[in-house]
Coordinates of C-alpha atoms and ligand atoms in Angstrom, one line a residue:
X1 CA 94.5 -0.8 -12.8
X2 CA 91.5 -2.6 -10.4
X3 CA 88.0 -2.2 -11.5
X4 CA 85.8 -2.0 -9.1
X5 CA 82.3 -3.4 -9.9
X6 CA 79.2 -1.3 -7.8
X7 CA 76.2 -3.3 -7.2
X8 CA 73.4 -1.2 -6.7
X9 CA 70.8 -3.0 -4.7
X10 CA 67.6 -1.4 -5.8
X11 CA 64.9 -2.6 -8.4
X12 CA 67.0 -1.3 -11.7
X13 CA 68.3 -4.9 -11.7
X14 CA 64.8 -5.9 -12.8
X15 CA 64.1 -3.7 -15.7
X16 CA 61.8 -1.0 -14.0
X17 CA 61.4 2.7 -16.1
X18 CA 59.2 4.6 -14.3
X19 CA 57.0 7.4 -15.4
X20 CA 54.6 9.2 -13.8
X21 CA 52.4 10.7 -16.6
X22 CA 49.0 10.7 -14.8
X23 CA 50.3 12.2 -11.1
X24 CA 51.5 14.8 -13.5
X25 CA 47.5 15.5 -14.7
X26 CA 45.1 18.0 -12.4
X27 CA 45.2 17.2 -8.9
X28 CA 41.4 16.4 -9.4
X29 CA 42.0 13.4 -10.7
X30 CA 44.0 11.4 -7.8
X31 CA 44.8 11.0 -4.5
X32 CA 48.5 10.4 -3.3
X33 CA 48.2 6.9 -2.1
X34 CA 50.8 4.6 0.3
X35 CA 50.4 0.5 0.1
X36 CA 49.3 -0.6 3.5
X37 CA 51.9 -2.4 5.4
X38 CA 50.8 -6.1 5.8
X39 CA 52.2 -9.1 7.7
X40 CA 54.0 -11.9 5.8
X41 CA 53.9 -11.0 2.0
X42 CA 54.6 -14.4 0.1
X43 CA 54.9 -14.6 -3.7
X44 CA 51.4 -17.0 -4.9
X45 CA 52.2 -16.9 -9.0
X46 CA 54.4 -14.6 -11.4
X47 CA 53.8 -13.9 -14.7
X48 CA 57.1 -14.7 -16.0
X49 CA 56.2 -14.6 -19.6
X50 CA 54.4 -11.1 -19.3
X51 CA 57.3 -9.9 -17.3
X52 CA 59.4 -10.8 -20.3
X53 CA 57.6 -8.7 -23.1
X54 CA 57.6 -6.0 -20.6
X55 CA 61.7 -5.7 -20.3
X56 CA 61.4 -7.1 -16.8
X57 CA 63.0 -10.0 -14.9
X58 CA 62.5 -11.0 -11.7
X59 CA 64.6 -14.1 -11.2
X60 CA 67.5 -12.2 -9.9
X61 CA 65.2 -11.5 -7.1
X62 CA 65.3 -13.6 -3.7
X63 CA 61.4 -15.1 -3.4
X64 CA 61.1 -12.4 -0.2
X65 CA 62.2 -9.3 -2.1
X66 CA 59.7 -10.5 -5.0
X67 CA 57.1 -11.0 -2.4
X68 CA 57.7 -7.4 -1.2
X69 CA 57.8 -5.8 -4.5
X70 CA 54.4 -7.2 -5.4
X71 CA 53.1 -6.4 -2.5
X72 CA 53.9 -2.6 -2.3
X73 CA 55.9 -2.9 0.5
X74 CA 59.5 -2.3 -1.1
X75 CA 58.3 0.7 -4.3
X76 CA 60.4 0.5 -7.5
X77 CA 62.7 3.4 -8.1
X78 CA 61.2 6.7 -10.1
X79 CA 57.2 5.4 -8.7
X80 CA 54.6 8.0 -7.2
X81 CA 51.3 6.0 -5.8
X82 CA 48.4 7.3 -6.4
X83 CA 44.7 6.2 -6.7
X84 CA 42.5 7.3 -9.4
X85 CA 39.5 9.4 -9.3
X86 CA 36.4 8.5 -11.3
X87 CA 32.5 7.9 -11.3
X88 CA 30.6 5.5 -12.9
X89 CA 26.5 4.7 -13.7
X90 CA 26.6 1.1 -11.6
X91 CA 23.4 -0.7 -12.8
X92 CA 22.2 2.7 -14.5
X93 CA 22.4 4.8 -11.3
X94 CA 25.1 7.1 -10.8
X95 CA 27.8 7.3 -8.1
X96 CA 31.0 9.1 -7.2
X97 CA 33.9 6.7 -7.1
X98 CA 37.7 5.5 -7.5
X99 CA 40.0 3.5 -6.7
X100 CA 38.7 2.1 -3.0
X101 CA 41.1 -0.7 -3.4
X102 CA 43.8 -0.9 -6.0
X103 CA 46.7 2.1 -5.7
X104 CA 48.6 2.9 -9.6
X105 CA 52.6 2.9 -8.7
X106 CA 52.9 4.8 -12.1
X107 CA 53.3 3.7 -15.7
X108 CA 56.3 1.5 -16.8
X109 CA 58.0 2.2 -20.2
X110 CA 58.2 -0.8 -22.2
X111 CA 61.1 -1.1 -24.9
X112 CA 58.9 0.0 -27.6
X113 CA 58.6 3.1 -25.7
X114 CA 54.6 2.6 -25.0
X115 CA 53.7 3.0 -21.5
X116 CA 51.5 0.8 -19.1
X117 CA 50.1 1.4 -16.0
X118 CA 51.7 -0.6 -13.0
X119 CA 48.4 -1.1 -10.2
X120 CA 48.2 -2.9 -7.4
X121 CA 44.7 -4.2 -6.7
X122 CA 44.2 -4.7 -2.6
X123 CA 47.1 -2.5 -1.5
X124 CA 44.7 -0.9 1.3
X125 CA 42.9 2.0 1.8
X126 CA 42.3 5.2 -0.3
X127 CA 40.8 8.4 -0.5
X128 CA 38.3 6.7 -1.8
X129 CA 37.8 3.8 0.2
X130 CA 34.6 4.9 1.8
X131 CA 33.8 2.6 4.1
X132 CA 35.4 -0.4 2.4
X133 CA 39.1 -2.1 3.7
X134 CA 41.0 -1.9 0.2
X135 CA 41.7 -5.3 0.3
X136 CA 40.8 -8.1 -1.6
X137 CA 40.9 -12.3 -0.9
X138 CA 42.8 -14.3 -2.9
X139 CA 40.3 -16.5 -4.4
X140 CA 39.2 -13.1 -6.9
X141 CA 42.1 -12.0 -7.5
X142 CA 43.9 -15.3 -8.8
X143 CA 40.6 -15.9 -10.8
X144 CA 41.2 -12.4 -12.4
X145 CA 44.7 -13.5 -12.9
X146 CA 43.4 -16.8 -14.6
X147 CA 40.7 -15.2 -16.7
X148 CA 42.8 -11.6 -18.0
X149 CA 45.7 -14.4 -19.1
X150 CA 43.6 -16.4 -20.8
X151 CA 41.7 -13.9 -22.7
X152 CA 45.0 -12.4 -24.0
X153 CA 45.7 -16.1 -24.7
X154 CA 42.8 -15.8 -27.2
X155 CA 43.7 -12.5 -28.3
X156 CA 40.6 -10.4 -27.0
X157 CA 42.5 -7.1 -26.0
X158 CA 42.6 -6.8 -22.2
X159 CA 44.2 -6.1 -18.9
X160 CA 47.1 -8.3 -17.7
X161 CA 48.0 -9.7 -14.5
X162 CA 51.8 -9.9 -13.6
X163 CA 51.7 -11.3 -10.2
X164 CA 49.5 -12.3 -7.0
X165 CA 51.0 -12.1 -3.3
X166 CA 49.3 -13.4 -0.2
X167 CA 49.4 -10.8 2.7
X168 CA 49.9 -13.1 5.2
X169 CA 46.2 -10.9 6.7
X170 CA 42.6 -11.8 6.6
X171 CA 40.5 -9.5 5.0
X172 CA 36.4 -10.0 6.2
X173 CA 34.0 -10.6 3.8
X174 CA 31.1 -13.4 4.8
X175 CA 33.6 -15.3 6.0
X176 CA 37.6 -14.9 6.8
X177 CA 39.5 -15.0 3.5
X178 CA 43.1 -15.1 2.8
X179 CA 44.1 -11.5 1.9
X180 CA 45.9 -11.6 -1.5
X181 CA 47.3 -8.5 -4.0
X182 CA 47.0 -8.8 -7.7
X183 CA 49.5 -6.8 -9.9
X184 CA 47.6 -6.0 -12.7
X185 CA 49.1 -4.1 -16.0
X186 CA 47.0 -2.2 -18.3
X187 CA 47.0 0.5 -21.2
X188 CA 45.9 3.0 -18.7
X189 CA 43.0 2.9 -16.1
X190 CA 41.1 5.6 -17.5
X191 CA 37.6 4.9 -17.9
X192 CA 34.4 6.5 -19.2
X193 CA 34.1 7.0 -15.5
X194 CA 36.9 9.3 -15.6
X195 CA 35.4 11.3 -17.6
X196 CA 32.2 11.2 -15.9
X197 CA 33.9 12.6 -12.6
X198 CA 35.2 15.9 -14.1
X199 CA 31.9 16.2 -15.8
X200 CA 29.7 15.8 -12.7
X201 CA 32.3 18.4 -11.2
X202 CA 31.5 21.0 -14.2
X203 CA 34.8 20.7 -15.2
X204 CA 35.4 21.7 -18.7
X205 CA 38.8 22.6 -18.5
X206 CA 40.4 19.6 -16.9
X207 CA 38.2 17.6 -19.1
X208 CA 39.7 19.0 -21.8
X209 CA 42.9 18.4 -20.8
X210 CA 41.9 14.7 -19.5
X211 CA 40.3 14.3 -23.3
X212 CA 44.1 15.6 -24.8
X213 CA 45.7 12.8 -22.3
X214 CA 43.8 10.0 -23.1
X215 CA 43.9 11.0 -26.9
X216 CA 48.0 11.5 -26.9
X217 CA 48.0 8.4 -24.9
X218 CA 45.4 5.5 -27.2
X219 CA 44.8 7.5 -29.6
X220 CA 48.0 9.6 -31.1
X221 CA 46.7 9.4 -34.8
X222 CA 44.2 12.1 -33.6
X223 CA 46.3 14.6 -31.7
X224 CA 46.8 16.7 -34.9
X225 CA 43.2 16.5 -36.3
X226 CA 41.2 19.2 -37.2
X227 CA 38.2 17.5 -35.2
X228 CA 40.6 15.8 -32.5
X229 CA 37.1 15.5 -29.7
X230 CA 34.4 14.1 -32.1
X231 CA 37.1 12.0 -33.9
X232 CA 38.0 10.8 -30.3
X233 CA 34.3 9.6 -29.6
X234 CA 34.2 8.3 -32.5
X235 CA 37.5 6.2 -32.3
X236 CA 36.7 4.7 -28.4
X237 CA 33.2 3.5 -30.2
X238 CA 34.8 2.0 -32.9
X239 CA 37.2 -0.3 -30.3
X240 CA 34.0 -1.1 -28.6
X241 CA 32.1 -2.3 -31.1
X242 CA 35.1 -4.3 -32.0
X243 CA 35.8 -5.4 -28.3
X244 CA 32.6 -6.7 -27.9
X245 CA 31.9 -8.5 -30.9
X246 CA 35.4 -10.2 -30.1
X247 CA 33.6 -11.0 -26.3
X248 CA 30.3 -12.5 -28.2
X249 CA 32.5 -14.3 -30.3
X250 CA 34.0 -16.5 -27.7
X251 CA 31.3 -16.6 -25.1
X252 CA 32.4 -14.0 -22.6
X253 CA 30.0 -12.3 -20.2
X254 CA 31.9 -10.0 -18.5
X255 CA 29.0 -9.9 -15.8
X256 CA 29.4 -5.8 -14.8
X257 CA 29.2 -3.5 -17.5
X258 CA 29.1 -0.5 -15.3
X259 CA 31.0 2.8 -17.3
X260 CA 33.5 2.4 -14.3
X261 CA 34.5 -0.5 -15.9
X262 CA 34.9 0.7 -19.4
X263 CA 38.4 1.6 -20.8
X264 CA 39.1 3.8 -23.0
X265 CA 41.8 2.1 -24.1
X266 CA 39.4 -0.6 -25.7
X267 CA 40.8 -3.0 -23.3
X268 CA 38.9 -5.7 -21.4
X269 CA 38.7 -4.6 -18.0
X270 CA 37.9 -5.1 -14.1
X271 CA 36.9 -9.3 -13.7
X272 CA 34.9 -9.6 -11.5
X273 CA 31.5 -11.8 -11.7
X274 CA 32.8 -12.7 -15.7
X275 CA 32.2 -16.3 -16.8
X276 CA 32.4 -18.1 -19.5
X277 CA 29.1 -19.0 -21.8
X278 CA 28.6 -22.9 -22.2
X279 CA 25.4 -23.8 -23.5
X280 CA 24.6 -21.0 -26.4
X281 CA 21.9 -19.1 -24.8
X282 CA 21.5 -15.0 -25.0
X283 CA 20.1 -14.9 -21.8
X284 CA 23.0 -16.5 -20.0
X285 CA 24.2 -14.4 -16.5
X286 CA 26.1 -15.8 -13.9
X287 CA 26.3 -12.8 -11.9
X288 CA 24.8 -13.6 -8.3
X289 CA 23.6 -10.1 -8.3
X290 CA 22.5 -9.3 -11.9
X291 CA 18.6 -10.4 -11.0
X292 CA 17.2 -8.5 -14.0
X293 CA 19.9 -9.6 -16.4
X294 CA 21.4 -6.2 -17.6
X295 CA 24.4 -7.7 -18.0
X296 CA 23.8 -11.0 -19.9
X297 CA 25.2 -12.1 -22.7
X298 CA 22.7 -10.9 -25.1
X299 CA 22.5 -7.4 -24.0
X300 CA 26.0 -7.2 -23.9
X301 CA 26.4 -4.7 -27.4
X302 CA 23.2 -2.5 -26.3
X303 CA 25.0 -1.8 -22.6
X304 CA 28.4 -0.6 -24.7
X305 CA 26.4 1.6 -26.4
X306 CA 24.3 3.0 -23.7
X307 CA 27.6 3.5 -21.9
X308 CA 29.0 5.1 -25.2
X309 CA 26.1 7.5 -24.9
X310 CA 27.2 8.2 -21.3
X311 CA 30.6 9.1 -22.3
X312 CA 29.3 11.3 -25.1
X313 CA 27.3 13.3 -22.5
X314 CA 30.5 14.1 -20.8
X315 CA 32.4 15.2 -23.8
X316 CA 29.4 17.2 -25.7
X317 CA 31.5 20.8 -24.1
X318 CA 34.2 19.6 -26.4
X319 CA 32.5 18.5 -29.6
X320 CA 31.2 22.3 -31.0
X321 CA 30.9 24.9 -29.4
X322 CA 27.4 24.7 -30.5
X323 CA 25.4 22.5 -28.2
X324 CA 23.0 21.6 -30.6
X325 CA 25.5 20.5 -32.8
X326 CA 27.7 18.4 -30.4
X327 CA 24.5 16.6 -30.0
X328 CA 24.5 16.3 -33.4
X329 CA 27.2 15.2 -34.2
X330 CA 27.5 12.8 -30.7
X331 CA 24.0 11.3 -31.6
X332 CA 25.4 10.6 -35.5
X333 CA 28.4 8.8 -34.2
X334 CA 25.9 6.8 -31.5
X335 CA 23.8 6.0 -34.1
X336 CA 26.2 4.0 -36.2
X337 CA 27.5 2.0 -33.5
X338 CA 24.6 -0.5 -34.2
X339 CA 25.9 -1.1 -37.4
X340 CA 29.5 -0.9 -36.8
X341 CA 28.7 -3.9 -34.0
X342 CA 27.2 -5.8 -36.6
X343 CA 30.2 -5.7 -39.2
X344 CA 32.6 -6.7 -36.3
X345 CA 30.6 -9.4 -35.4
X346 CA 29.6 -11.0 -38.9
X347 CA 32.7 -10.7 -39.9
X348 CA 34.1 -12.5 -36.8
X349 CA 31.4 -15.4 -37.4
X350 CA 32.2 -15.7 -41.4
X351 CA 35.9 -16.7 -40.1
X352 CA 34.3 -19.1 -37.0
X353 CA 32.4 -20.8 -40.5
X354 CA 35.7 -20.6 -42.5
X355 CA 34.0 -18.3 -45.0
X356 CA 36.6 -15.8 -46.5
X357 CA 34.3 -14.4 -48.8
X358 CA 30.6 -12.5 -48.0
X359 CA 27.2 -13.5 -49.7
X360 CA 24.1 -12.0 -48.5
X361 CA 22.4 -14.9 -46.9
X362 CA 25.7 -15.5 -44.8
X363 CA 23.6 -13.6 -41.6
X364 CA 20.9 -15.5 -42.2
X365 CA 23.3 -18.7 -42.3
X366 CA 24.7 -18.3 -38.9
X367 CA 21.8 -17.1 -37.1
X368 CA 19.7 -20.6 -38.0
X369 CA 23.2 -22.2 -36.4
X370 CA 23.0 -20.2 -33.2
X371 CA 18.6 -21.0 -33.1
X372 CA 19.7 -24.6 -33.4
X373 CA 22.3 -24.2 -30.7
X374 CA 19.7 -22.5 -28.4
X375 CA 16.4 -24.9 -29.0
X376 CA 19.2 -28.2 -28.6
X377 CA 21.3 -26.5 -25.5
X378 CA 24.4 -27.2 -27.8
X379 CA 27.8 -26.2 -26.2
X380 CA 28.7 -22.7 -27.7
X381 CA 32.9 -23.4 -27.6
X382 CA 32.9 -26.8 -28.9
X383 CA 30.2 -26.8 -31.7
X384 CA 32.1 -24.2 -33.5
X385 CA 35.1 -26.4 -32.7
X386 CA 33.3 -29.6 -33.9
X387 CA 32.1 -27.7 -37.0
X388 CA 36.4 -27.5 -38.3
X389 CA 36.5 -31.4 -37.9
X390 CA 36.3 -33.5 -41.2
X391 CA 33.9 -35.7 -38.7
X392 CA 31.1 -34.7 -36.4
X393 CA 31.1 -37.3 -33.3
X394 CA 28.3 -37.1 -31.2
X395 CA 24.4 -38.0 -31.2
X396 CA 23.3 -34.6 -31.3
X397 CA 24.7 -34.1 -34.7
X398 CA 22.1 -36.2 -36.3
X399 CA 19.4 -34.2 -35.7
X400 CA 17.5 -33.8 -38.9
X401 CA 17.7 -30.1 -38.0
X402 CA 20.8 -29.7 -37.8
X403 CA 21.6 -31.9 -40.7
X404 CA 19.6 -29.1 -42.5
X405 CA 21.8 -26.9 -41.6
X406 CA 24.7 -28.5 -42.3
X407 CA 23.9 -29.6 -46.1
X408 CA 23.4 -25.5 -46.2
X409 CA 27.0 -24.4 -45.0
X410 CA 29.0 -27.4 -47.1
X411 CA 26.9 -25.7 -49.8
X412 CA 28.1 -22.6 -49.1
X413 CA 31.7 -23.7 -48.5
X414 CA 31.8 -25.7 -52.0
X415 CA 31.3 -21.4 -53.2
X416 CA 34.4 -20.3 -51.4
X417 CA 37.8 -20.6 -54.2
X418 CA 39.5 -22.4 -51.1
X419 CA 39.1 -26.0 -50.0
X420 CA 37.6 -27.3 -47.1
X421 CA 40.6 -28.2 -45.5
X422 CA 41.5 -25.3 -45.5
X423 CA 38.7 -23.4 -44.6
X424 CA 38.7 -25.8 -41.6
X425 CA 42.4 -24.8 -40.7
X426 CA 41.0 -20.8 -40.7
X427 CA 38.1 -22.5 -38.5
X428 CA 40.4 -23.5 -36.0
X429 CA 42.1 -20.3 -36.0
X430 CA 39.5 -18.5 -34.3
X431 CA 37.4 -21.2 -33.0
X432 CA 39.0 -22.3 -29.5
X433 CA 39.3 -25.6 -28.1
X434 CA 39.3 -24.5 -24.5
X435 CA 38.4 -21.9 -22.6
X436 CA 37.8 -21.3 -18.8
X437 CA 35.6 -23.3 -18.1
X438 CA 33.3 -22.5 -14.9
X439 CA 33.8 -26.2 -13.3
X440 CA 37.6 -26.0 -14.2
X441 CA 37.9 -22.0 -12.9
X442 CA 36.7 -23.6 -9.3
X443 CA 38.8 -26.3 -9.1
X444 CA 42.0 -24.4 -9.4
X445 CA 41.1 -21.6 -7.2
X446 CA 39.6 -24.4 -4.5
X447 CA 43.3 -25.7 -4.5
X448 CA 45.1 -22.8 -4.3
X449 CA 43.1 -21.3 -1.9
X450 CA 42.1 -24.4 0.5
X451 CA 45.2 -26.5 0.0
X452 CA 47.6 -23.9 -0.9
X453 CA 48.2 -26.0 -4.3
X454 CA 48.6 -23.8 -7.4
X455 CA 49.5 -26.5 -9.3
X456 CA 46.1 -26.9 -10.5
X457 CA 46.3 -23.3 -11.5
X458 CA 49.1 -23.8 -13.5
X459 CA 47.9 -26.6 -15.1
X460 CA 45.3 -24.7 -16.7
X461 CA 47.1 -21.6 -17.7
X462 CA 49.2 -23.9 -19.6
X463 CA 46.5 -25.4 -21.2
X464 CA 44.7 -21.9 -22.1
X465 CA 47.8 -20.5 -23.1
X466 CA 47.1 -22.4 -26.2
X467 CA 43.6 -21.8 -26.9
X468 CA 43.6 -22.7 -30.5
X469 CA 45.7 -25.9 -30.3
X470 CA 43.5 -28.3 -28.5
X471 CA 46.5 -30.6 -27.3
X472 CA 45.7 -34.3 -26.5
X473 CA 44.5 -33.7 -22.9
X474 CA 42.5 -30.8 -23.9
X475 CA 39.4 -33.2 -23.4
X476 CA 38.9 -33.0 -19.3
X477 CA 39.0 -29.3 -20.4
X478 CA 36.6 -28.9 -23.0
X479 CA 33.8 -30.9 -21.8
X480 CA 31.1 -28.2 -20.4
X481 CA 30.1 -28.7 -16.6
X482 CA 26.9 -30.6 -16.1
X483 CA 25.5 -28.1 -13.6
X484 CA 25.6 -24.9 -15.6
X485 CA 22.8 -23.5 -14.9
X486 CA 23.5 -23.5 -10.6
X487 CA 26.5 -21.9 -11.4
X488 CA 27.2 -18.4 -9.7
X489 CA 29.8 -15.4 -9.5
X490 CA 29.9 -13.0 -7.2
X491 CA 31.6 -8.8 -7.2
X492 CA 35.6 -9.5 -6.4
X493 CA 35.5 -7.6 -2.9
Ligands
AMP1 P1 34.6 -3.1 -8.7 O1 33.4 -3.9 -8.3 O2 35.9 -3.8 -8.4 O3 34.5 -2.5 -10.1 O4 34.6 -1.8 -7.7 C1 33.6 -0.8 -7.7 C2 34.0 0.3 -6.8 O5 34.1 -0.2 -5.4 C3 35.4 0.9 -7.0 O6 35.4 2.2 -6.8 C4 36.3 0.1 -6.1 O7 37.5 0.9 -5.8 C5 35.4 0.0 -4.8 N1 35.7 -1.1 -4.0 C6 35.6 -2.4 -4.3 N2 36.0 -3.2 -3.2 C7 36.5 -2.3 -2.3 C8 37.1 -2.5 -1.0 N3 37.3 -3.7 -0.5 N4 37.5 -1.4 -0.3 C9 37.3 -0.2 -0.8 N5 36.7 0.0 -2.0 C10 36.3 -1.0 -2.8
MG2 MG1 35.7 -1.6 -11.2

């Protein structure tokens, strides 16, 4: 007997398992959306490693059908595009929102049966464009590429980015920019925003059934619980606090904190203006548009929690029946978020000073680092990098204040039951060698997008997908830039 072998030419072949969890929600919370046709898709950088721990492969695609799969123009079987609904406080004032520019195809089930979203970010207009073009330039959306990849590199929980296609169109901004799409894969999309849509709409009931979502979805320990709304709240603060004590850990300014850009999930989200800290200052913004800092580094853990607060406004209907004691109990759960910041984040410094165990003074220990750091202009990255060395190289290190310092923390390492070689190994653990730096950032995205050269780009997401190793060349990578304090970012529109 012949067999006949059937090849079905669809995008099976590639792993795809489609759901369509959140087109099944209230119709209040999307928009059916369709990818605009564009010109001449063209495939600009793939995430094959991401597209392996999803279940995916897309070699045994030709570079065209790639190209039109990323670029919305050819949809994966079992996908229903829509774009999201959601408000947001944007610099503390309140607006109506969602998605202007990015369309969700619909959430792909991984092999260990978790879901994540599928979005394509500059697919063309929405609902809720307004007056904006839903596109986006390629220089943003290759930097959020860059920057998502190499904060998972680093192990701060965030978004991912699985491919970015050129349209072959020029989207207007100041100037004419190469039009580009970023696929971008995430826990879910849904923000404190979301939340804050449904409740400027007086919805209690959808919100309810919004809150039920989003806790089946991050939070499935809860479902069950006697107290599933406040125990919600309190869950989404505790992966904040954690989320950005992990960001202050490594220097990250994310650069717009707006609650639109807050996921529930706990997951990083939305890079747009985000840099990289180099000299340790709490002050530091690179956001062109930030003029009264909201959003630097140092107020990063106060804007969570104001956000926090903003979420727990929206969810007070569901906390008690009794208003006065949802606020109760909302205000309780606020009001520990200071602290709960603070063990995230001393904890996360004891391991950057290889100290396993906690004495009292520790605080105290890293704060006179960080005061030296600031009064010196000492790079943030490297001196905790420096610190793991058996050597310190470098004038700076002879300062009779730091030497202080130092004579302190050997002190307080001779307490720890481990040796220092040791404790230096923990060090460089969780102290990286390189991150993106600003200088470096430019340069790749100068070359892909003037010279059509992503080999720069690849480059460096080789060299930050090993954060913690330092290899041999690391050193053009980890030296800070020498005009820092020029340096701007700008809102990815
Ligand atoms: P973002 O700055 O990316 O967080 O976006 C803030 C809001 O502006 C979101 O609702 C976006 O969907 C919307 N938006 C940003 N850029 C565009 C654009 N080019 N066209 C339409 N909407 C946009
Ligand atoms: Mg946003």
């Amino acid at each position: 007997m012949t067999t006949l072998t059937i090849t079905v030419a669809d995008h099976d072949e590639t792993g795809w398992r489609f759901d369509n969890t959140y087109s099944r929600l209230p119709e209040v919370l999307f928009a059916p959306a369709i990818p605009a046709r564009v010109r001449a898709p063209r495939v600009s950088i793939l995430n094959d490693r991401l597209a392996l721990e999803l279940g995916l492969t897309f070699s045994t695609l030709s570079s065209e059908a790639a190209a039109s799969l990323f670029a919305g123009q050819d949809l994966p079987n079992g996908c229903q595009p829509i774009a999201q609904a959601y408000a947001g406080h944007q610099y503390g004032g309140f607006t109506m929102l969602g998605d202007g520019r990015a369309i969700l195809l619909g959430e792909h089930r991984i092999t260990s049966g978790r879901l994540v979203d599928i979005q394509l970010k500059g697919a063309g207009q929405t609902h809720y464009s307004r007056r904006g073009d839903g596109r986006a330039a390629l220089g943003p959306m290759l930097r959020e590429y860059l920057i998502s990849e190499a904060m998972a590199a680093l192990g701060i929980p965030t978004t991912r980015s699985l491919a970015v296609v050129t349209t072959g169109e020029k989207v207007h901004r100041a100037s004419a920019l190469r039009g580009a799409i970023l696929t971008r894969v995430a826990a879910s999309h849904i923000r404190v925003g979301t939340f804050e849509y449904l409740s400027a709409l007086q919805d209690v009931p959808n919100l309810r059934v919004l809150a039920d979502y989003a806790i089946e979805r991050h939070y499935p320990e809860l479902v069950d619980g006697p107290q599933k709304y406040v125990e919600f709240f309190r869950a989404v603060t505790d992966r904040q606090a954690s989320l950005i004590a992990r960001w202050q850990l490594i220097g990250f300014i994310h650069g717009v904190m707006n609650t639109d850009n807050m996921a529930i999930s706990g997951e990083t989200i939305d890079y747009g203006p985000c840099a990289f800290m180099n000299a340790y200052d709490p002050d530091t913004v690179f956001s062109s548009i930030d003029h009264a800092g909201r959003y630097r580094y140092g107020n990063q853990p106060r804007i969570a929690q104001w956000n926090l607060a903003r979420l727990a406004e929206t969810l007070l209907p569901l906390l008690d029946s009794d208003p006065e004691k949802a606020v109760t109990s909302a205000t309780e759960i606020l009001g520990e978020y200071p602290a709960l910041f603070e063990r995230y984040w001393l904890g996360g410094m004891r391991k950057k000073l290889g100290l396993q165990t906690a004495e009292a003074a520790d605080e105290d220990l890293v704060r006179k680092l960080l005061d030296w750091m600031q009064n010196s202009r000492a790079d943030f990255t490297n001196t905790f990098r420096d610190l793991s060395s058996e050597e310190l190289v470098g004038d700076r290190y002879r300062d009779p204040d730091f030497l202080t310092w130092y004579s302190r923390w050997q002190l307080r390492l001779n307490r720890e039951a481990r040796s220092k070689t040791s404790a230096y190994a923990l060090m460089r653990a969780v102290n990286p060698a390189v991150i993106p730096r600003n200088h470096r950032v430019e340069e790749a995205l100068s070359a892909a997008e003037d010279r059509d050269d992503l080999s720069v780009m690849h480059q460096l997401l080789a060299v930050l997908g090993a954060p913690y190793e330092g290899g041999t060349d690391s050193t053009r990578y980890r030296d800070p830039p020498s005009d820092d304090g020029d340096y701007r970012t700008f809102c990815g529109t």
